[in-house]
PDB file of C-alpha atoms in Angstrom:
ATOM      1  CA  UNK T 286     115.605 115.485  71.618  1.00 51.00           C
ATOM      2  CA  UNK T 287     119.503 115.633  71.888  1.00 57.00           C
ATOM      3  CA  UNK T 288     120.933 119.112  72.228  1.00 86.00           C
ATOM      4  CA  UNK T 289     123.648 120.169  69.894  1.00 93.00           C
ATOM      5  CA  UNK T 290     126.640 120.491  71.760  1.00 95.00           C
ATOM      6  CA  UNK T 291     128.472 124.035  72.785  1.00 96.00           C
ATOM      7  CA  UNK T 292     131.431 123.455  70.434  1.00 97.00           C
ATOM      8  CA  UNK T 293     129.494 123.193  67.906  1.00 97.00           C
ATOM      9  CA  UNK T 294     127.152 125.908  68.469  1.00 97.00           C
ATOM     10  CA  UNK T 295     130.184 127.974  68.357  1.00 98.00           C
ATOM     11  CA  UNK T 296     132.435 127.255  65.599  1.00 98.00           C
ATOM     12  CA  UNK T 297     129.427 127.244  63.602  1.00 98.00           C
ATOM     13  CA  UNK T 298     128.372 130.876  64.844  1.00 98.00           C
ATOM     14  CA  UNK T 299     132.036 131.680  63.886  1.00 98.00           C
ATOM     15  CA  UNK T 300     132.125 129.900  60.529  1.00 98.00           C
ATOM     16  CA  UNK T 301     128.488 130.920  59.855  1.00 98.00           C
ATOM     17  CA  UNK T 302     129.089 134.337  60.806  1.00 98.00           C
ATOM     18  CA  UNK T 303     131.938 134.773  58.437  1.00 98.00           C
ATOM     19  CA  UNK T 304     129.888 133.031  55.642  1.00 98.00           C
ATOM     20  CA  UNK T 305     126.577 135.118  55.869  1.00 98.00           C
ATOM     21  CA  UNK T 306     129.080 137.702  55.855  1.00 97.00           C
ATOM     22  CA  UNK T 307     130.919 136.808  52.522  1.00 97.00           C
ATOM     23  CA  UNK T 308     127.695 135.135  50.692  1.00 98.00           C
ATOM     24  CA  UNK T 309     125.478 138.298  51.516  1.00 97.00           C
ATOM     25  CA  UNK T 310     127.827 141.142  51.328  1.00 97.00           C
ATOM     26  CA  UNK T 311     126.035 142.103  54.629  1.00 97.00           C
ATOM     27  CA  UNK T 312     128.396 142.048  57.369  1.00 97.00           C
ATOM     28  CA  UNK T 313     125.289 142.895  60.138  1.00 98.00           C
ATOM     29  CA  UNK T 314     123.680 140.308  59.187  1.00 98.00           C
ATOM     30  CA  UNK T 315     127.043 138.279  59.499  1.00 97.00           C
ATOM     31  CA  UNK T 316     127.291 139.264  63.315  1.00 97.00           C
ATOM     32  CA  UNK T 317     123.914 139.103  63.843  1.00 98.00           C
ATOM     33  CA  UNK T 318     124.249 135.131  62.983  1.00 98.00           C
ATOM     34  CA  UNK T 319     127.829 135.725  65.092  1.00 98.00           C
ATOM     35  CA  UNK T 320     126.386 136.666  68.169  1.00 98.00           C
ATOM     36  CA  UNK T 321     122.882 134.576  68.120  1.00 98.00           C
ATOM     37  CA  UNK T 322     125.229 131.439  68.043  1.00 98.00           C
ATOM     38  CA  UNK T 323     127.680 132.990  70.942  1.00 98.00           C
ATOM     39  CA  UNK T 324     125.045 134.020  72.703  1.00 98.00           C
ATOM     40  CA  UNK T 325     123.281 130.345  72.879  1.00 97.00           C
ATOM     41  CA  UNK T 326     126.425 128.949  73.144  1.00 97.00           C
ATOM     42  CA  UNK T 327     127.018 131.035  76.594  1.00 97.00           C
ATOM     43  CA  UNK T 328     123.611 129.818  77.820  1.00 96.00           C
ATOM     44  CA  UNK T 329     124.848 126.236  77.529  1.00 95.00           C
ATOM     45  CA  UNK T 330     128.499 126.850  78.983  1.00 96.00           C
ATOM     46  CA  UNK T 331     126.786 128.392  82.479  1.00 96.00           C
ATOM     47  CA  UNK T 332     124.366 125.652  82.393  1.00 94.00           C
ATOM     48  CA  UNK T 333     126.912 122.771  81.906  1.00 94.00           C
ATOM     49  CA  UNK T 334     130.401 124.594  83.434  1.00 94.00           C
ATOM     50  CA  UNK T 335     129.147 127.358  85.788  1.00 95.00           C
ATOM     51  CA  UNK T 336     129.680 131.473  85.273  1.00 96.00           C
ATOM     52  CA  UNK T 337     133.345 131.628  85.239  1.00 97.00           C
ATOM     53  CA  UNK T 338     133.775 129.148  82.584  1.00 96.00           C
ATOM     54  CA  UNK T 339     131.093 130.460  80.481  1.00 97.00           C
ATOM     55  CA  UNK T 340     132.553 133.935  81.075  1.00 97.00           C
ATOM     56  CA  UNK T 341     136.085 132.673  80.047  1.00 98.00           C
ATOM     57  CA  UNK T 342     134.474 130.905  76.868  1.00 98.00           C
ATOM     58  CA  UNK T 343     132.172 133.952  75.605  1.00 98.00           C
ATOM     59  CA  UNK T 344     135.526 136.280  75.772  1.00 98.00           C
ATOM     60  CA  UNK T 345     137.855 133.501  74.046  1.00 98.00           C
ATOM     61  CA  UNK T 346     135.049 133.771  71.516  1.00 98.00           C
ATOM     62  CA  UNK T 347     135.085 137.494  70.816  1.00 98.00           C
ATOM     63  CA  UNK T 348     139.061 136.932  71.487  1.00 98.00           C
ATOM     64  CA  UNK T 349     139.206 134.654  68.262  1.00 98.00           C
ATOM     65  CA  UNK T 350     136.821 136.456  66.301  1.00 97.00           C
ATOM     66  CA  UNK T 351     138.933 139.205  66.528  1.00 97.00           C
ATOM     67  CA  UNK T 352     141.910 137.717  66.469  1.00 97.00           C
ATOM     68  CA  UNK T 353     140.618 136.127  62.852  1.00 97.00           C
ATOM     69  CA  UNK T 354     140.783 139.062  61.015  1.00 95.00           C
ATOM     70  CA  UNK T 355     144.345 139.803  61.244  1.00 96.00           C
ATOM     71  CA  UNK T 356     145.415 136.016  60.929  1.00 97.00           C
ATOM     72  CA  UNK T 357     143.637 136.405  57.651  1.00 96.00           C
ATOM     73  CA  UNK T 358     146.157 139.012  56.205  1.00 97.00           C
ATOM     74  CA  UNK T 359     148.577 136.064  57.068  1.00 97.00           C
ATOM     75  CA  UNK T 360     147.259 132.901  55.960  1.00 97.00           C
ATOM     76  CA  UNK T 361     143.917 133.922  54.019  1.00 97.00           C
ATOM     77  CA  UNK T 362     139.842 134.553  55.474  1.00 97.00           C
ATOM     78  CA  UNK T 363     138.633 130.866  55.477  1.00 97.00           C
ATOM     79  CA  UNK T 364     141.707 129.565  56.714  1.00 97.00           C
ATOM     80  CA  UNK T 365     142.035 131.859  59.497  1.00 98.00           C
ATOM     81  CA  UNK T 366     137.499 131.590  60.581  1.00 98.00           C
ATOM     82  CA  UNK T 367     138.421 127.650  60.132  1.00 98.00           C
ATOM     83  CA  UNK T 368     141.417 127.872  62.681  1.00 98.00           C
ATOM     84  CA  UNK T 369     139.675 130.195  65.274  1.00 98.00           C
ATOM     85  CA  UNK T 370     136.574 128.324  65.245  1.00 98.00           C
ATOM     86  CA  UNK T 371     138.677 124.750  65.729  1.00 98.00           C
ATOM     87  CA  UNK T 372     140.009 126.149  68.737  1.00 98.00           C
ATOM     88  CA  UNK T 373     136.886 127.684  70.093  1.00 98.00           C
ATOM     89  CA  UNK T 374     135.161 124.333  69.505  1.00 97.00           C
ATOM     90  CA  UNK T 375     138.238 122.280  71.287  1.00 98.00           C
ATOM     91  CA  UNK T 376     138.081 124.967  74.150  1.00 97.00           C
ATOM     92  CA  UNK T 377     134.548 124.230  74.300  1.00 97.00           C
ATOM     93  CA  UNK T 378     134.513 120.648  74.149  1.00 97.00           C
ATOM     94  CA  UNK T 379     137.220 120.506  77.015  1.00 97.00           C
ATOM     95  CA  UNK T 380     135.506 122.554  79.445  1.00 96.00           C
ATOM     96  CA  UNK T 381     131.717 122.331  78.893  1.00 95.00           C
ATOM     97  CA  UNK T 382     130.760 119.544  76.851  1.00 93.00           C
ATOM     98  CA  UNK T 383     133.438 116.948  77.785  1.00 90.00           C
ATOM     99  CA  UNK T 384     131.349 116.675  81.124  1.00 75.00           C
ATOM    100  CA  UNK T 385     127.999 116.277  79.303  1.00 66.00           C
TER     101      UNK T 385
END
């Protein structure tokens, strides 16, 4: 069975997270999908880049989760989870799964 890539594992855990979120009006059970995806997402990074890469991935993840929420005063919420997660995924793509 093919494995879904990192990069997608995480922009979807960001995207997802935010949806849940939204949809649900439940923003635990937003992180909760936030953090399952990071979380599996990390697991693949050490497997495929090693501990400092998957280190430097899991905090650029936090980094643009956080970094979403004031970006969305700027340029609105789905616009702003859309942007952060494209860049996780390209991060993620470059360093992990580019080698798979």
């Amino acid at each position: 069975m093919a494995r879904v890539p990192s990069s997608v594992i995480a922009a979807g855990g960001l995207v997802g997270g935010y949806g849940v979120a939204r949809w649900t009006k439940q923003r635990p059970l937003g992180g909760a999908v936030l953090a399952v995806a990071g979380a599996a997402a990390a697991q693949q990074w050490r497997q495929r880049a090693g501990g400092k890469a998957a280190g430097a991935l899991s905090a650029a993840y936090v980094v643009a989760f956080a970094g979403s929420h004031p970006l969305a005063r700027k340029v609105g919420a789905w616009p702003s989870v859309l942007g952060v997660a494209g860049a996780v995924a390209l991060a993620s793509w470059a360093v992990a799964d580019r080698r798979a």
